[in-house]
Amino acid sequence: MIELLNVTRIVDGETHIRDVSLRLEDGTLNVLLGPTLAGKTSLMRLMAGLDQPTSGAIRVNGQDVRRVPVQKRGVAMVYQQFINYPTLTVYENIASPLRVARMARATIDEEVRRTADLLQLGPMLERMPHELSGGQQQRVAIARAIVKKAGLVLLDEPLANLDYKLREELRAELPRIFAESGAIFVYATTEPTEALLLGGNTATMSEGRITQFGPTIDVFHRPADLLTARTFADPPLNTMPARKAGAGFELEGGAVVPAGALAAIADGNYTLGFRAHHLGLMPQLPGAVAVETTVEISEITGSESYIHVRHGGSRWVMLAPGVHNLDPGTAVTAYIDTRRILIFDTNGRALAHAPGLAA
Amino acid sequence: MTEAAASSASLARAEARARARRRSWSWLVPTLYILFLMLPIYWLVNMSFKTTNEILGAFSLWPRNFTLQNYQRIFTDPVWYWGYFNSLIYVTINTVISVAVALPAAYAFSRYRFMGDKHLFFWLLTNRMAPPAIFVLPFIQLYSSVGLFDTHIAVAMAHLLFNIPLAVWILEGFMSGIPREIDETAYIDGYSFPRFFVRIFMPLVASGIGVAAFFCFMFSWVELLLAKSLTSVVARPIASVMTRTSSISGYELGQLAAAGVLTIIPGALVIWFVRNYIAKGFALGRV
C-alpha cells in the first residue's frame, strides 16, 4: 500500500503537483489519466523516489519513505521512451536488477529465462538492445521491471511510442502479467480508451491535481466534475449552457430538457454535458431532445462518422453509425439522448443524477 | 527501325560519353589534394635518409646516398632517445589525469544544475583561449619554489591548464547525448552511484573518453613552450632536444629530419586507434 498525503511539488516557482492525496492498495491496477503536462510523470517520479515532494508525506505500508533513497524503495519503472542499457545484451539488461541484488547465478539465469519467455524475448537474449525493434526494446524494459518483483510498478505511457498492433497486444498482456505479482501497478496514459480497456481504478489528473479517483467505470459514468468529465472523454465532451426554470433545462435555441428527478434543484444557470455517442442523427429513444445544428465538417472512419456540428455558440462532436458525408453548412436535426446527460453547476461540480437517469 | 529508335540510341551514346568524360576527371582533385598534403611529409622522410651535405648540396627527389646514420644516432644516444621517453611520460601522465578529472566534472555539468554552472562552463573554455606564454613565468617561479622544476609531473600539470577544460567540454557533449532516464533506471534497479558510473555510464561514453584522450595527447605532445621552459636536463622533451643539433658547422638537417619523422609516429598511432571515434566527436560539434 502506498499513500500520498497532501503532496505538493514546486519546481522553480511552478507547481507541478498540487495537494495530491491518494491511496493505492496492493494488487491493484491504477490508471493515471490526464492530458500531457497534467502531472502524471511528476507524480510517478514522486512515488518512485526520484523526486522529493516540496510538502506532504509519502508512506509505503505506513512507513514514511521520503528519506529512503531510490535504490532501496523497491520500485520498478518503465518509461515512454525505450530505456535500456545500450552496452549490455538483452540478457544482461534483464538480469541487471538481480545482479545488483547479488542473487545466485543459477537463480538469475532461471528468472531471466522465465521472464524473457513470458515476453517472447527468448530468442533475442544475446542481442544488443539497438538491434531490436521498438516493441521488442520496450518489452525488454518491461521484462526488467517484472523480474525485479518490485512492490510498486510504475508504467509511464509505456505503449505510447509503439505501433497500433503491438500496443493492442501488450495492453492485453500487461494486466495479466502483473496481476499475479500482487504489486501495486500504476499506469499513466493520455488516452481515455486505454484507461477503459485496462479497467481497475482510475485517477483523472488535470494541472497537477487529482480530480477524481475510483473504479474506472464509475469515474467514467459518474464524473464528479466537469474537469474530470472532460479529461475522461474521447472524442471531447460536448457541453452547452442551459438555464433551469421549473421542470426543465432550457437550452440555447429554445429546446427544453426535462429535469425529471432534478426538478427540485434551484433555478439558475447550469452546464450540460454529453458524450459524442449520445448525440445522433436519429432519435435513439423516445424522449430524445431535438436540436437544430449546422454541420462544420464530417470525418468518416470506416463504418462510423464523426460529425462536427455547431449549435448556437457551442461546438459538438457527434458519433453517428454509418457513413454520413454531409457538406459543411448543411442544417441537420440532432438528437440528444437525455438519459445520459451530465449536469454541472456553475462551479463545475456534477449534480448527483442526470434527469430521467434512474440509476 | 525508325527514327525514334535511332535517336534514342544516339542519345544513350552521348550520355555514356558524357559520363565517361565526367568520370575521367573525378580522380584529379583528390589526387592533387593528397599530393600537396603529403609533399612536406615526403620531403621530411626523404631528408631523414640523406646526409646533411646532400641536403645542402643538391636538389634530389630521393636520397642519392641512402643512409640510416641519422636514425642510428637517435637510437643509440641516450640524450636523444630519452627525449622521446620524457615526452611520452609527461604526455601520458597528463592524459590520464585530464580524463580522470574531467569525467566527474563533465557529468556534473551535464546532469546537475547549480549556481553559476553556465558561467563556470564558459570560463573553462576561456582557459583554452589564453596563450601559454603568459603562464610560463608564474609556472617556472612556482615550480622552482616547491622543487618541481625539471620533473615530468611539472610539465604534465602545466598542460592540465588547457587539457582539462578541453576534456570537460568534449565529454560533456557526449554525456548530454545520453538520456537521463538511463541514470534513473539504474538507480531504480538498485545501482549505487559509483557502480552505475563505472559499469553503465563509462561504457556508454567510451567513444567520448577516446576522443578526449586523443586530444589531450595531441595538445600535450605538440606543446613546446611550457615543456621546454619547465625542464632542463632530467625531463627534457624531444622538441627541446632537437634544438641541440645546431653546432658550429650549422644545423644537422638530416638528424633533425629523422627526429621529426619519429615525432610523427606516436600521433599517427593514436589517430589510427581512435579514428572511428573522432568522426563521432566532430559530428557532436564539440571538437
Short mmCIF file of N, CA and C in Angstrom, two decimals, chain A residues 12 45 50 70-71 75 77 79 83-86 96 100 144 148, chain B residues 113 181-182 184-192 195 200 203-204:
data_model
loop_
_atom_site.label_atom_id
_atom_site.label_comp_id
_atom_site.label_asym_id
_atom_site.label_seq_id
_atom_site.Cartn_x
_atom_site.Cartn_y
_atom_site.Cartn_z
N ASP A 12 11.03 25.61 -9.26
CA ASP A 12 11.27 26.96 -9.78
C ASP A 12 10.00 27.80 -9.80
N ARG A 45 7.26 10.06 -10.54
CA ARG A 45 8.62 10.27 -10.06
C ARG A 45 8.64 10.45 -8.54
N LEU A 50 12.36 9.40 -7.15
CA LEU A 50 13.34 10.12 -7.97
C LEU A 50 13.31 11.61 -7.64
N VAL A 70 16.19 6.05 -3.71
CA VAL A 70 15.54 5.29 -4.78
C VAL A 70 15.96 3.82 -4.78
N GLN A 71 17.27 3.61 -4.57
CA GLN A 71 17.81 2.25 -4.65
C GLN A 71 17.13 1.29 -3.69
N VAL A 75 11.02 -0.26 -6.19
CA VAL A 75 10.09 0.10 -7.26
C VAL A 75 10.68 -0.33 -8.60
N MET A 77 10.25 0.81 -12.88
CA MET A 77 9.63 1.85 -13.70
C MET A 77 9.93 1.60 -15.17
N TYR A 79 9.64 3.63 -18.83
CA TYR A 79 9.40 4.95 -19.41
C TYR A 79 8.74 4.85 -20.77
N ILE A 83 13.91 2.70 -22.65
CA ILE A 83 15.16 2.89 -21.93
C ILE A 83 15.74 1.54 -21.52
N ASN A 84 16.87 1.21 -22.14
CA ASN A 84 17.63 0.02 -21.75
C ASN A 84 19.09 0.43 -21.66
N TYR A 85 19.92 -0.47 -21.12
CA TYR A 85 21.35 -0.17 -21.09
C TYR A 85 21.94 -0.56 -22.44
N PRO A 86 22.35 0.42 -23.25
CA PRO A 86 22.73 0.12 -24.63
C PRO A 86 23.97 -0.77 -24.75
N SER A 96 20.07 -7.29 -14.85
CA SER A 96 20.78 -6.26 -14.08
C SER A 96 20.21 -6.01 -12.67
N VAL A 100 22.54 -6.71 -9.26
CA VAL A 100 22.81 -5.69 -8.24
C VAL A 100 22.37 -6.23 -6.88
N ARG A 144 12.56 -6.15 -17.46
CA ARG A 144 13.42 -5.74 -16.35
C ARG A 144 12.59 -5.29 -15.16
N LYS A 148 12.28 -7.89 -11.36
CA LYS A 148 12.70 -7.35 -10.07
C LYS A 148 11.71 -7.70 -8.97
N ARG B 113 22.09 21.01 -12.13
CA ARG B 113 22.03 22.47 -12.25
C ARG B 113 22.49 23.03 -10.93
N GLU B 181 17.20 9.32 -18.29
CA GLU B 181 16.38 8.19 -17.83
C GLU B 181 17.23 6.94 -17.62
N ILE B 182 18.35 6.85 -18.34
CA ILE B 182 19.21 5.69 -18.13
C ILE B 182 19.80 5.73 -16.73
N GLU B 184 18.44 7.17 -14.16
CA GLU B 184 17.36 6.91 -13.20
C GLU B 184 16.99 5.44 -13.17
N THR B 185 16.94 4.83 -14.37
CA THR B 185 16.63 3.41 -14.43
C THR B 185 17.66 2.62 -13.62
N ALA B 186 18.91 3.02 -13.72
CA ALA B 186 19.96 2.32 -12.98
C ALA B 186 19.74 2.47 -11.48
N TYR B 187 19.39 3.68 -11.03
CA TYR B 187 19.16 3.87 -9.60
C TYR B 187 17.97 3.03 -9.15
N ILE B 188 16.91 3.04 -9.98
CA ILE B 188 15.72 2.26 -9.64
C ILE B 188 16.06 0.78 -9.57
N ASP B 189 16.93 0.32 -10.49
CA ASP B 189 17.36 -1.08 -10.47
C ASP B 189 18.20 -1.40 -9.24
N GLY B 190 18.68 -0.36 -8.56
CA GLY B 190 19.43 -0.57 -7.33
C GLY B 190 20.91 -0.24 -7.41
N TYR B 191 21.37 0.27 -8.56
CA TYR B 191 22.79 0.61 -8.68
C TYR B 191 23.14 1.78 -7.76
N SER B 192 24.28 1.68 -7.07
CA SER B 192 24.79 2.83 -6.35
C SER B 192 25.46 3.74 -7.38
N ARG B 195 28.94 2.52 -8.78
CA ARG B 195 28.78 1.31 -9.59
C ARG B 195 28.11 1.62 -10.92
N ILE B 200 27.82 1.17 -16.03
CA ILE B 200 26.84 1.52 -17.07
C ILE B 200 27.27 2.75 -17.84
N PRO B 203 31.04 2.88 -20.06
CA PRO B 203 30.99 2.21 -21.37
C PRO B 203 30.17 2.99 -22.39
N LEU B 204 29.16 3.71 -21.91
CA LEU B 204 28.31 4.47 -22.84
C LEU B 204 29.05 5.65 -23.45
#
